[in-house]
Tab-separated table of C-alpha atoms in Angstrom:
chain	number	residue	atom	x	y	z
S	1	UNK	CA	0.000	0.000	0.000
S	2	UNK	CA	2.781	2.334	0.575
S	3	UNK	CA	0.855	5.069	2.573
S	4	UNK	CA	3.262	6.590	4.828
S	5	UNK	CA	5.548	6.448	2.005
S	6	UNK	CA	2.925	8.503	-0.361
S	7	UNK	CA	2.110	10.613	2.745
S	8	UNK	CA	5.534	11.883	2.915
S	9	UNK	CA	5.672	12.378	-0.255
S	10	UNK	CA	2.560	14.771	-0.549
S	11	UNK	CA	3.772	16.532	2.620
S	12	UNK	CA	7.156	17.223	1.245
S	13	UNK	CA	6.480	17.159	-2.222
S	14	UNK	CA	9.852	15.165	-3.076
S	15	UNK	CA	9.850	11.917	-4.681
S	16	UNK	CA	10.387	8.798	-2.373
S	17	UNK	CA	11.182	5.472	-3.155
S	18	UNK	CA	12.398	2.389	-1.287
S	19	UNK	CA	13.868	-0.417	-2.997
S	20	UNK	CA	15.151	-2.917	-0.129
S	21	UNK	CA	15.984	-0.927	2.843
S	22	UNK	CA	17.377	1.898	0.893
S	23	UNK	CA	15.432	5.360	0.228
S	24	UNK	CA	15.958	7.412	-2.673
S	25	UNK	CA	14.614	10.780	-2.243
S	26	UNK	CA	14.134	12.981	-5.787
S	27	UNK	CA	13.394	16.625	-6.517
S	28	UNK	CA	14.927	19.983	-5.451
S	29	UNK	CA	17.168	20.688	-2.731
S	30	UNK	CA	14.447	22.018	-0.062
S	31	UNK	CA	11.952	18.990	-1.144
S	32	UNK	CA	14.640	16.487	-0.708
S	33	UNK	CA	15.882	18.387	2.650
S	34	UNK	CA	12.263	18.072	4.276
S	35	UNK	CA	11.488	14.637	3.221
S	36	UNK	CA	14.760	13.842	5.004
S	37	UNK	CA	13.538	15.479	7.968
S	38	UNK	CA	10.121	14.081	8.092
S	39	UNK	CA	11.453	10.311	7.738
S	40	UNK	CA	13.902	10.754	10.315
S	41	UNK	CA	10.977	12.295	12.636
S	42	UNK	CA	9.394	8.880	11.933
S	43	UNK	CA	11.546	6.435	12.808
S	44	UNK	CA	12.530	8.610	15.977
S	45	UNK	CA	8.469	8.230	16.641
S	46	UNK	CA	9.611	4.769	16.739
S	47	UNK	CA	12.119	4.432	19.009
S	48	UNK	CA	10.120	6.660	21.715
S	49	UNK	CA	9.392	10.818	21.867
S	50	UNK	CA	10.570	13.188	18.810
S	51	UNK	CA	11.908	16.255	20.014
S	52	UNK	CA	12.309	18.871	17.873
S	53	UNK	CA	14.492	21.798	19.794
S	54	UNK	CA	13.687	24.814	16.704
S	55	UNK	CA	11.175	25.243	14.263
S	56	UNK	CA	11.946	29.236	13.910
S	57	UNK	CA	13.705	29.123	10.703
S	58	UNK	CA	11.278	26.847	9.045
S	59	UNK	CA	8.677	27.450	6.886
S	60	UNK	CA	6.812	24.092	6.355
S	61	UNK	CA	6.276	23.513	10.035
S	62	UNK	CA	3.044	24.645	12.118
S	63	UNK	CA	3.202	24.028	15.832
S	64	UNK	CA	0.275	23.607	17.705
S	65	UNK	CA	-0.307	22.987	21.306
S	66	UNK	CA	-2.961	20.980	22.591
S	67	UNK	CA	-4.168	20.919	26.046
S	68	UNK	CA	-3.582	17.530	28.367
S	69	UNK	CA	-7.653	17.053	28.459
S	70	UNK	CA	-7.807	17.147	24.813
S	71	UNK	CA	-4.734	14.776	23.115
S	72	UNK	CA	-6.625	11.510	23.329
S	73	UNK	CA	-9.320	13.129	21.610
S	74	UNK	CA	-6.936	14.798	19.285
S	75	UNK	CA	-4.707	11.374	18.195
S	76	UNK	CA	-7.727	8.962	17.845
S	77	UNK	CA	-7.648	5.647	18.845
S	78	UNK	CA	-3.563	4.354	18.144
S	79	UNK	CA	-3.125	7.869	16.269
S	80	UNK	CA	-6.361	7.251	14.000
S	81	UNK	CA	-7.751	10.720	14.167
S	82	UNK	CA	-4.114	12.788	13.675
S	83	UNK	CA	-3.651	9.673	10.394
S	84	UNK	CA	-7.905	11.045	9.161
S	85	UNK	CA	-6.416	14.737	8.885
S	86	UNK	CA	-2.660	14.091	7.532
S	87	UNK	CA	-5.122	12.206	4.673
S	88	UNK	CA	-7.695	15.051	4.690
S	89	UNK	CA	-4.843	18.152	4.528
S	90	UNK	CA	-2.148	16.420	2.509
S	91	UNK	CA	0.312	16.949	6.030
S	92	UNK	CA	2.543	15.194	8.226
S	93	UNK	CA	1.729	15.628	11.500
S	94	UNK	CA	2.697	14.127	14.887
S	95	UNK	CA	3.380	14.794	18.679
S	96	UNK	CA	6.267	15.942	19.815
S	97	UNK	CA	8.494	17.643	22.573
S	98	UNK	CA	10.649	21.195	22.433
S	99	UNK	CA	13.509	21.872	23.582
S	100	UNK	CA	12.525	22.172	27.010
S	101	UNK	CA	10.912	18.218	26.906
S	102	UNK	CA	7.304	19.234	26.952
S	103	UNK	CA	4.723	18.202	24.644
């Protein structure tokens, strides 16, 4: 099916391929750049809690805090809901921590 693969894609707007365990990432510098990023947010979701220390000199990132009350409500059942708008907006989107380690 390939969807995170064509969801990176769209958010990035590079080209991304696998063959074996190898990605090939195609199109301009900045496409190329953020796909990079995005896939190694991914497999850091993974291994436990992205952090991501600055977004201030990037343009392709939105932050957006959500209260405690409301994140189960946001995510969906095993991420569900955030997976319904990343489909619906043509985005990548995730939790993560700042600098300081909160959410």
């Amino acid at each position: 099916d390939g969807a995170t693969r064509k969801k990176l894609e769209l958010a990035s707007g590079a080209i991304l391929q696998y063959v074996g365990h190898v990605a090939y990432i195609g199109g301009v510098r900045s496409e190329r750049t953020r796909c990079r990023d995005f896939i190694n947010w991914l497999l850091q979701q993974r291994r436990g809690s992205v952090t991501i220390a600055d977004i201030s000199d990037r343009d392709d990132v939105q932050e957006v805090r959500i209260p405690e009350s409301c994140k189960g409500w946001v995510t969906g059942n095993r991420g569900s809901e955030l997976r319904r708008m990343e489909v619906e907006t043509g985005t990548y989107m995730f939790m993560a921590l700042d600098a300081k380690g909160n959410e």
